[in-house]
Amino acid sequence: MILRAGMLYDGTLAEPRKNVDVVIDGGRVTEIRNAQAGTKPDFAAACITPGLVNAHVHMVGSGEANTMTAIALMSQNQAMLAAVTNAAKTLRAGVTTVRDLGSHLGIGQALRDAIDAGTIPGPRMRAAGRALCMTGGHGWFIGRQVDGPWDARKAVREELSAGADCIKMIATGGVLTKGAVPGNAQLLPEELEAAISEAHRHGLRVGAHAIGTEGIKNALRAGIDSIEHGHMLDDEALELFKARDVYLVPTLAAPTCILEHIHDGGQPAFVVQKAEQVNEAMLRNIRRAYEAGVKIAGGSDAGTPFNDHDNYAREVELMHQLLGMTPQQALHAATSTAAELIGLHRGVLAPGEPADAVLFARDIHEDIRALREPQVVIKAGTCVSPS
Ligand SMILES: [Zn+2]
């Protein structure tokens, strides 16, 4: 297969290339060369990027106004059907790799395996299984409640045996759970340390949901690999991020989507109120983190209220608008940096890499909203949309 690009963004920060052919064989890129007049491409587009990579999704969530209640009330069958539908949607939107950071009933792992086997359409996946939270903590009704360091170790072992390939921990309260205060620390430093050391013994990376300042620093000091949200980070946290080379996944779309839909109805008042608080901290702090040189990996928290799985383009736009990234830098965060955190591949279009690519009718540098309308999606060298 040959893809002809008017402009090729390969996922790195190198100068984009004009008029090139991406040659694909056996599911991988074999060569990138100047477009050859005598060769007819299979697909051609004004702009080609790597498949997008979303480092923070919840396949069991479908953007319902009251997501947590909807998930908690679903039967296992309903949750699986939702996840299958969301996986297909994700792929059609040009997202070819995701990390599912919290699902119950083994749904994330089963979904991943079915996609890998080619049974259903969807992105390449890593799945955390159940998030580890304190008893009654954020997301407790779909999480694994842990109390004490030994129980935290045991919970990692349980998720490992249930097929998890990364671990998610809840270090602070959150927006969507009634009674959980986002600014308050939840799992204790010794619980975080125990679980992280157990996960690392088995080669699993750990991401922490952390919004409040103390919880962010607890997780950073405990050896976490990525901070999810991170909205109330302070100067000391910034130093820890850099000293320990930790990724920040800012999930800018999560509070943004909640606040944009206040008047649609259906969202509990406590969710809106907490989202306002968190959004204010996010606008104040995340750009500082980016400017200080913290590694930003794209992740949208897809599945949360009005934050649908086919809307990852919005997260990329927000990184451009709110963090001051150029479109290419935002794409870099949403491809190679996110891929580096997930660890399945490099998230770039280069010889030897998986042939995951998206074709767009317009150059993203002229208008980043071009990302909203993928013309063709290629995964592992196969056209998966339009199918
Ligand atoms: Zn999340």
CSV table of C-alpha atoms and ligand atoms in Angstrom, one decimal:
chain,number,residue,atom,x,y,z
A,1,MET,CA,0.0,0.0,0.0
A,2,ILE,CA,1.1,3.5,-0.8
A,3,LEU,CA,-0.2,6.6,1.0
A,4,ARG,CA,0.6,10.0,-0.7
A,5,ALA,CA,0.9,13.0,1.7
A,6,GLY,CA,0.8,16.6,0.6
A,7,MET,CA,2.2,17.2,4.1
A,8,LEU,CA,3.5,14.4,6.4
A,9,TYR,CA,3.7,14.9,10.2
A,10,ASP,CA,5.5,11.8,11.4
A,11,GLY,CA,4.7,12.3,15.1
A,12,THR,CA,8.1,13.7,16.0
A,13,LEU,CA,9.0,17.4,16.2
A,14,ALA,CA,11.1,17.2,13.0
A,15,GLU,CA,10.3,19.5,10.1
A,16,PRO,CA,7.1,18.1,8.4
A,17,ARG,CA,7.8,16.7,4.9
A,18,LYS,CA,6.0,17.8,1.7
A,19,ASN,CA,4.9,15.5,-1.1
A,20,VAL,CA,6.0,12.1,0.1
A,21,ASP,CA,4.9,8.6,-0.3
A,22,VAL,CA,4.5,6.3,2.8
A,23,VAL,CA,5.1,2.7,1.6
A,24,ILE,CA,3.5,0.0,3.7
A,25,ASP,CA,4.0,-3.7,3.6
A,26,GLY,CA,3.1,-6.5,6.1
A,27,GLY,CA,1.4,-4.0,8.4
A,28,ARG,CA,4.5,-1.9,8.8
A,29,VAL,CA,6.0,1.2,7.2
A,30,THR,CA,8.8,0.1,5.0
A,31,GLU,CA,9.9,3.4,3.4
A,32,ILE,CA,9.1,7.1,3.3
A,33,ARG,CA,10.3,8.7,0.0
A,34,ASN,CA,9.6,11.6,-2.2
A,35,ALA,CA,6.3,11.1,-4.1
A,36,GLN,CA,7.0,9.4,-7.4
A,37,ALA,CA,5.1,10.7,-10.5
A,38,GLY,CA,4.9,7.2,-12.1
A,39,THR,CA,3.4,5.5,-9.1
A,40,LYS,CA,-0.3,5.5,-8.3
A,41,PRO,CA,-1.0,5.8,-4.6
A,42,ASP,CA,-3.8,3.7,-2.9
A,43,PHE,CA,-4.8,6.8,-0.9
A,44,ALA,CA,-3.8,10.5,-1.2
A,45,ALA,CA,-4.5,13.4,1.2
A,46,ALA,CA,-3.5,16.9,1.9
A,47,CYS,CA,-2.2,15.9,5.3
A,48,ILE,CA,-1.2,12.5,6.9
A,49,THR,CA,-0.4,11.9,10.6
A,50,PRO,CA,0.3,8.8,12.6
A,51,GLY,CA,-2.7,7.1,14.2
A,52,LEU,CA,-3.6,9.2,17.3
A,53,VAL,CA,-2.8,7.8,20.7
A,54,ASN,CA,-5.1,8.5,23.7
A,55,ALA,CA,-3.3,7.6,27.0
A,56,HIS,CA,-6.4,7.9,29.2
A,57,VAL,CA,-9.8,6.5,28.2
A,58,HIS,CA,-12.6,4.5,29.9
A,59,MET,CA,-14.2,2.2,27.4
A,60,VAL,CA,-17.2,1.5,29.7
A,61,GLY,CA,-18.2,5.1,29.8
A,62,SER,CA,-20.1,6.7,26.9
A,63,GLY,CA,-20.2,10.3,27.8
A,64,GLU,CA,-23.4,10.1,29.7
A,65,ALA,CA,-24.4,13.2,31.7
A,66,ASN,CA,-24.2,11.2,34.9
A,67,THR,CA,-21.5,8.8,33.8
A,68,MET,CA,-20.7,7.2,37.2
A,69,THR,CA,-24.3,6.4,38.0
A,70,ALA,CA,-24.8,5.1,34.5
A,71,ILE,CA,-21.8,2.8,34.8
A,72,ALA,CA,-22.7,1.7,38.3
A,73,LEU,CA,-26.2,0.7,37.2
A,74,MET,CA,-25.2,-1.2,34.0
A,75,SER,CA,-25.3,-4.9,33.9
A,76,GLN,CA,-22.2,-6.7,32.7
A,77,ASN,CA,-23.8,-7.3,29.3
A,78,GLN,CA,-24.7,-3.7,28.9
A,79,ALA,CA,-21.2,-2.5,29.9
A,80,MET,CA,-19.6,-4.9,27.4
A,81,LEU,CA,-21.9,-3.7,24.6
A,82,ALA,CA,-21.1,-0.1,25.4
A,83,ALA,CA,-17.3,-0.9,25.4
A,84,VAL,CA,-17.6,-2.7,22.0
A,85,THR,CA,-19.4,0.3,20.5
A,86,ASN,CA,-16.9,2.8,22.0
A,87,ALA,CA,-14.0,0.8,20.6
A,88,ALA,CA,-15.3,1.0,17.1
A,89,LYS,CA,-16.1,4.7,17.5
A,90,THR,CA,-12.5,5.4,18.8
A,91,LEU,CA,-11.0,3.8,15.7
A,92,ARG,CA,-13.2,5.6,13.2
A,93,ALA,CA,-12.1,8.9,14.8
A,94,GLY,CA,-8.5,8.1,13.9
A,95,VAL,CA,-7.4,6.9,17.4
A,96,THR,CA,-5.4,3.7,16.8
A,97,THR,CA,-4.0,3.1,20.3
A,98,VAL,CA,-5.4,3.7,23.8
A,99,ARG,CA,-4.7,3.0,27.4
A,100,ASP,CA,-7.9,2.1,29.3
A,101,LEU,CA,-7.4,3.4,32.8
A,102,GLY,CA,-10.2,1.8,34.7
A,103,SER,CA,-12.9,-0.6,33.9
A,104,HIS,CA,-14.7,-3.2,36.0
A,105,LEU,CA,-15.7,-6.8,35.4
A,106,GLY,CA,-12.5,-7.5,33.3
A,107,ILE,CA,-14.2,-5.6,30.4
A,108,GLY,CA,-11.1,-3.6,29.3
A,109,GLN,CA,-8.9,-6.8,29.2
A,110,ALA,CA,-11.6,-8.8,27.3
A,111,LEU,CA,-12.1,-6.0,24.8
A,112,ARG,CA,-8.3,-5.7,24.2
A,113,ASP,CA,-8.0,-9.4,23.6
A,114,ALA,CA,-11.0,-9.4,21.1
A,115,ILE,CA,-9.5,-6.5,19.2
A,116,ASP,CA,-6.0,-8.2,19.1
A,117,ALA,CA,-7.6,-11.4,17.8
A,118,GLY,CA,-9.4,-9.4,15.1
A,119,THR,CA,-12.8,-10.4,16.3
A,120,ILE,CA,-14.1,-6.8,16.7
A,121,PRO,CA,-12.8,-3.4,15.4
A,122,GLY,CA,-11.0,-1.2,17.8
A,123,PRO,CA,-7.7,0.5,18.7
A,124,ARG,CA,-4.6,-1.3,20.0
A,125,MET,CA,-5.2,-1.3,23.8
A,126,ARG,CA,-3.5,-1.5,27.1
A,127,ALA,CA,-5.9,-2.0,30.0
A,128,ALA,CA,-5.5,-1.3,33.7
A,129,GLY,CA,-8.5,-3.4,34.9
A,130,ARG,CA,-10.0,-2.1,38.2
A,131,ALA,CA,-8.5,1.1,39.6
A,132,LEU,CA,-7.1,0.7,43.1
A,133,CYS,CA,-8.8,3.2,45.5
A,134,MET,CA,-9.2,3.5,49.2
A,135,THR,CA,-12.4,2.1,50.7
A,136,GLY,CA,-15.2,4.6,49.7
A,137,GLY,CA,-12.7,6.5,47.6
A,138,HIS,CA,-13.1,8.1,44.1
A,139,GLY,CA,-14.7,5.5,41.8
A,140,TRP,CA,-15.1,2.9,44.6
A,141,PHE,CA,-18.1,1.2,43.0
A,142,ILE,CA,-16.1,0.1,40.0
A,143,GLY,CA,-12.7,0.0,41.6
A,144,ARG,CA,-10.7,-2.4,43.9
A,145,GLN,CA,-10.9,-0.9,47.4
A,146,VAL,CA,-7.6,-1.3,49.2
A,147,ASP,CA,-6.6,-0.5,52.8
A,148,GLY,CA,-3.0,-0.9,53.9
A,149,PRO,CA,0.2,-1.6,52.0
A,150,TRP,CA,-0.2,-5.4,52.0
A,151,ASP,CA,-3.7,-5.1,50.6
A,152,ALA,CA,-2.4,-2.7,48.0
A,153,ARG,CA,0.2,-5.3,46.9
A,154,LYS,CA,-2.4,-8.0,46.8
A,155,ALA,CA,-4.7,-5.8,44.7
A,156,VAL,CA,-1.9,-5.4,42.1
A,157,ARG,CA,-1.4,-9.2,42.0
A,158,GLU,CA,-5.2,-9.6,41.5
A,159,GLU,CA,-5.2,-7.2,38.6
A,160,LEU,CA,-2.1,-8.8,37.1
A,161,SER,CA,-3.8,-12.2,37.2
A,162,ALA,CA,-6.9,-10.7,35.7
A,163,GLY,CA,-4.8,-9.7,32.7
A,164,ALA,CA,-4.1,-6.0,33.4
A,165,ASP,CA,-1.0,-4.6,31.6
A,166,CYS,CA,-0.8,-1.4,33.6
A,167,ILE,CA,-2.1,-0.3,37.0
A,168,LYS,CA,-4.3,2.7,37.9
A,169,MET,CA,-4.3,4.2,41.4
A,170,ILE,CA,-6.5,6.8,43.0
A,171,ALA,CA,-4.3,9.3,44.9
A,172,THR,CA,-7.0,12.0,45.5
A,173,GLY,CA,-10.7,12.6,45.4
A,174,GLY,CA,-12.3,13.2,42.0
A,175,VAL,CA,-15.1,15.1,40.2
A,176,LEU,CA,-17.6,12.4,39.4
A,177,THR,CA,-17.9,10.6,42.8
A,178,LYS,CA,-20.2,12.0,45.3
A,179,GLY,CA,-18.4,13.0,48.5
A,180,ALA,CA,-14.9,12.6,47.1
A,181,VAL,CA,-13.1,16.0,47.3
A,182,PRO,CA,-10.7,16.5,44.4
A,183,GLY,CA,-8.3,18.5,46.5
A,184,ASN,CA,-8.0,15.8,49.2
A,185,ALA,CA,-5.4,13.0,49.3
A,186,GLN,CA,-6.9,9.5,49.3
A,187,LEU,CA,-4.6,6.5,49.1
A,188,LEU,CA,-1.7,6.9,51.6
A,189,PRO,CA,2.0,7.3,50.6
A,190,GLU,CA,2.7,3.8,52.0
A,191,GLU,CA,-0.2,2.3,50.0
A,192,LEU,CA,1.0,4.0,46.8
A,193,GLU,CA,4.6,2.8,47.4
A,194,ALA,CA,3.7,-0.8,48.1
A,195,ALA,CA,1.5,-1.1,45.0
A,196,ILE,CA,3.9,0.8,42.7
A,197,SER,CA,6.9,-1.4,43.8
A,198,GLU,CA,4.8,-4.5,43.3
A,199,ALA,CA,3.7,-3.4,39.8
A,200,HIS,CA,7.2,-2.5,38.8
A,201,ARG,CA,8.5,-5.9,39.9
A,202,HIS,CA,6.2,-7.4,37.2
A,203,GLY,CA,7.1,-4.7,34.6
A,204,LEU,CA,3.8,-2.9,34.8
A,205,ARG,CA,3.6,0.9,34.8
A,206,VAL,CA,1.4,2.8,37.2
A,207,GLY,CA,-0.7,5.9,36.5
A,208,ALA,CA,-2.2,7.8,39.4
A,209,HIS,CA,-5.5,9.8,39.3
A,210,ALA,CA,-4.3,12.9,41.2
A,211,ILE,CA,-5.9,16.3,41.2
A,212,GLY,CA,-5.1,17.7,44.7
A,213,THR,CA,-1.6,19.0,45.5
A,214,GLU,CA,-0.7,16.6,48.3
A,215,GLY,CA,-1.9,13.5,46.4
A,216,ILE,CA,0.1,14.5,43.3
A,217,LYS,CA,3.3,14.8,45.4
A,218,ASN,CA,2.5,11.6,47.3
A,219,ALA,CA,2.3,9.7,44.0
A,220,LEU,CA,5.4,11.4,42.6
A,221,ARG,CA,7.5,10.6,45.7
A,222,ALA,CA,6.2,7.0,45.7
A,223,GLY,CA,7.6,6.4,42.2
A,224,ILE,CA,4.6,6.8,39.9
A,225,ASP,CA,5.1,6.7,36.1
A,226,SER,CA,2.3,9.1,35.1
A,227,ILE,CA,0.1,11.6,36.9
A,228,GLU,CA,-3.4,11.8,35.4
A,229,HIS,CA,-5.1,15.2,35.6
A,230,GLY,CA,-2.5,16.9,37.9
A,231,HIS,CA,-4.5,20.1,38.0
A,232,MET,CA,-3.6,21.4,41.4
A,233,LEU,CA,0.2,20.8,41.0
A,234,ASP,CA,2.6,23.3,42.6
A,235,ASP,CA,6.2,24.3,42.2
A,236,GLU,CA,7.5,21.5,44.3
A,237,ALA,CA,5.5,19.0,42.2
A,238,LEU,CA,7.0,20.5,39.1
A,239,GLU,CA,10.5,19.8,40.5
A,240,LEU,CA,9.5,16.2,41.3
A,241,PHE,CA,8.0,15.7,37.8
A,242,LYS,CA,11.3,16.8,36.2
A,243,ALA,CA,13.7,15.1,38.7
A,244,ARG,CA,11.8,11.8,38.3
A,245,ASP,CA,11.0,12.1,34.6
A,246,VAL,CA,7.2,11.5,35.1
A,247,TYR,CA,4.6,12.0,32.4
A,248,LEU,CA,1.6,14.4,32.9
A,249,VAL,CA,-1.6,13.4,31.2
A,250,PRO,CA,-3.7,16.6,31.6
A,251,THR,CA,-7.2,15.4,30.4
A,252,LEU,CA,-8.1,19.0,29.5
A,253,ALA,CA,-11.3,17.9,27.8
A,254,ALA,CA,-12.8,16.3,31.0
A,255,PRO,CA,-13.7,19.5,33.0
A,256,THR,CA,-14.1,21.4,29.7
A,257,CYS,CA,-16.9,19.1,28.4
A,258,ILE,CA,-18.7,19.1,31.8
A,259,LEU,CA,-18.8,22.9,31.9
A,260,GLU,CA,-19.8,23.3,28.3
A,261,HIS,CA,-22.9,21.2,29.0
A,262,ILE,CA,-24.1,22.7,32.2
A,263,HIS,CA,-27.4,23.7,30.6
A,264,ASP,CA,-28.1,20.3,29.0
A,265,GLY,CA,-29.4,19.0,32.3
A,266,GLY,CA,-28.7,15.6,33.8
A,267,GLN,CA,-25.4,16.4,35.5
A,268,PRO,CA,-25.5,16.3,39.3
A,269,ALA,CA,-24.9,19.7,40.9
A,270,PHE,CA,-21.9,18.4,42.9
A,271,VAL,CA,-20.2,17.3,39.6
A,272,VAL,CA,-20.6,20.8,38.0
A,273,GLN,CA,-19.4,22.5,41.2
A,274,LYS,CA,-16.3,20.4,41.5
A,275,ALA,CA,-15.6,20.7,37.7
A,276,GLU,CA,-15.6,24.5,38.1
A,277,GLN,CA,-13.0,24.3,40.9
A,278,VAL,CA,-10.8,21.8,39.0
A,279,ASN,CA,-11.1,23.8,35.7
A,280,GLU,CA,-9.9,26.9,37.4
A,281,ALA,CA,-6.8,25.1,38.8
A,282,MET,CA,-6.2,23.5,35.4
A,283,LEU,CA,-6.2,26.8,33.5
A,284,ARG,CA,-3.7,28.2,36.1
A,285,ASN,CA,-1.3,25.3,36.4
A,286,ILE,CA,-1.0,23.0,33.4
A,287,ARG,CA,0.5,25.5,31.0
A,288,ARG,CA,3.1,26.2,33.6
A,289,ALA,CA,4.0,22.5,33.7
A,290,TYR,CA,4.3,22.4,29.9
A,291,GLU,CA,6.5,25.5,29.9
A,292,ALA,CA,8.7,24.1,32.7
A,293,GLY,CA,9.5,21.1,30.5
A,294,VAL,CA,7.3,18.4,32.0
A,295,LYS,CA,6.5,15.7,29.5
A,296,ILE,CA,2.9,16.0,28.4
A,297,ALA,CA,1.2,12.9,27.1
A,298,GLY,CA,-2.1,13.3,25.3
A,299,GLY,CA,-5.1,11.7,27.1
A,300,SER,CA,-8.7,12.9,27.3
A,301,ASP,CA,-10.5,10.8,29.9
A,302,ALA,CA,-12.8,9.8,27.1
A,303,GLY,CA,-16.1,8.3,28.4
A,304,THR,CA,-16.6,11.0,31.1
A,305,PRO,CA,-19.6,13.4,30.7
A,306,PHE,CA,-20.1,14.7,27.1
A,307,ASN,CA,-16.4,13.6,26.4
A,308,ASP,CA,-17.1,11.0,23.8
A,309,HIS,CA,-14.7,8.5,22.3
A,310,ASP,CA,-14.8,10.1,18.9
A,311,ASN,CA,-13.8,13.5,20.3
A,312,TYR,CA,-10.1,13.1,20.9
A,313,ALA,CA,-9.4,15.9,18.4
A,314,ARG,CA,-10.9,18.2,21.0
A,315,GLU,CA,-8.1,17.3,23.5
A,316,VAL,CA,-5.5,18.0,20.9
A,317,GLU,CA,-7.1,21.4,20.1
A,318,LEU,CA,-7.2,22.2,23.9
A,319,MET,CA,-3.5,21.4,24.2
A,320,HIS,CA,-2.9,23.9,21.4
A,321,GLN,CA,-5.2,26.6,22.8
A,322,LEU,CA,-4.6,26.3,26.5
A,323,LEU,CA,-1.0,25.1,26.8
A,324,GLY,CA,0.4,27.2,23.9
A,325,MET,CA,1.6,24.2,21.9
A,326,THR,CA,1.8,24.6,18.1
A,327,PRO,CA,-0.5,22.1,16.2
A,328,GLN,CA,2.6,19.9,15.6
A,329,GLN,CA,3.6,20.0,19.3
A,330,ALA,CA,0.1,19.0,20.3
A,331,LEU,CA,0.1,16.2,17.7
A,332,HIS,CA,3.5,15.1,19.1
A,333,ALA,CA,1.9,14.9,22.6
A,334,ALA,CA,-1.1,13.0,21.2
A,335,THR,CA,1.1,10.5,19.2
A,336,SER,CA,4.7,9.8,20.2
A,337,THR,CA,4.7,11.0,23.8
A,338,ALA,CA,1.5,9.2,24.6
A,339,ALA,CA,2.8,6.1,22.8
A,340,GLU,CA,6.0,6.2,24.8
A,341,LEU,CA,4.0,6.2,28.0
A,342,ILE,CA,1.8,3.3,26.9
A,343,GLY,CA,4.8,1.3,25.7
A,344,LEU,CA,3.3,-0.7,22.7
A,345,HIS,CA,5.1,1.2,19.9
A,346,ARG,CA,6.7,4.6,19.2
A,347,GLY,CA,3.7,6.3,17.8
A,348,VAL,CA,5.6,7.7,14.8
A,349,LEU,CA,5.5,7.0,11.0
A,350,ALA,CA,8.9,5.7,10.3
A,351,PRO,CA,10.4,2.6,8.6
A,352,GLY,CA,9.8,-0.5,10.8
A,353,GLU,CA,7.0,1.0,12.8
A,354,PRO,CA,3.4,-0.2,12.7
A,355,ALA,CA,1.5,1.4,9.8
A,356,ASP,CA,-1.1,3.3,11.8
A,357,ALA,CA,-2.0,6.5,9.9
A,358,VAL,CA,-4.8,9.0,9.5
A,359,LEU,CA,-5.5,11.0,6.3
A,360,PHE,CA,-7.0,14.5,6.5
A,361,ALA,CA,-8.3,16.9,3.8
A,362,ARG,CA,-6.6,19.9,5.3
A,363,ASP,CA,-3.2,20.7,6.8
A,364,ILE,CA,-3.4,20.7,10.7
A,365,HIS,CA,-1.0,23.5,10.8
A,366,GLU,CA,-3.4,25.8,9.0
A,367,ASP,CA,-6.4,24.7,11.1
A,368,ILE,CA,-6.0,22.2,13.9
A,369,ARG,CA,-9.8,21.5,13.7
A,370,ALA,CA,-9.0,19.4,10.6
A,371,LEU,CA,-8.3,16.6,13.1
A,372,ARG,CA,-12.1,16.4,13.7
A,373,GLU,CA,-12.7,15.0,10.2
A,374,PRO,CA,-10.5,12.0,9.4
A,375,GLN,CA,-11.0,10.9,5.7
A,376,VAL,CA,-9.3,7.6,6.0
A,377,VAL,CA,-7.9,5.6,9.0
A,378,ILE,CA,-5.2,2.9,8.5
A,379,LYS,CA,-4.4,0.5,11.3
A,380,ALA,CA,-1.6,-2.0,10.8
A,381,GLY,CA,-1.6,-1.4,7.1
A,382,THR,CA,-5.3,-2.0,6.6
A,383,CYS,CA,-7.9,0.6,5.8
A,384,VAL,CA,-10.3,0.4,8.8
A,385,SER,CA,-12.4,3.5,8.0
A,386,PRO,CA,-14.3,4.0,5.8
A,387,SER,CA,-14.7,0.2,6.0
B,1,ZN,ZN,-10.2,8.7,34.1
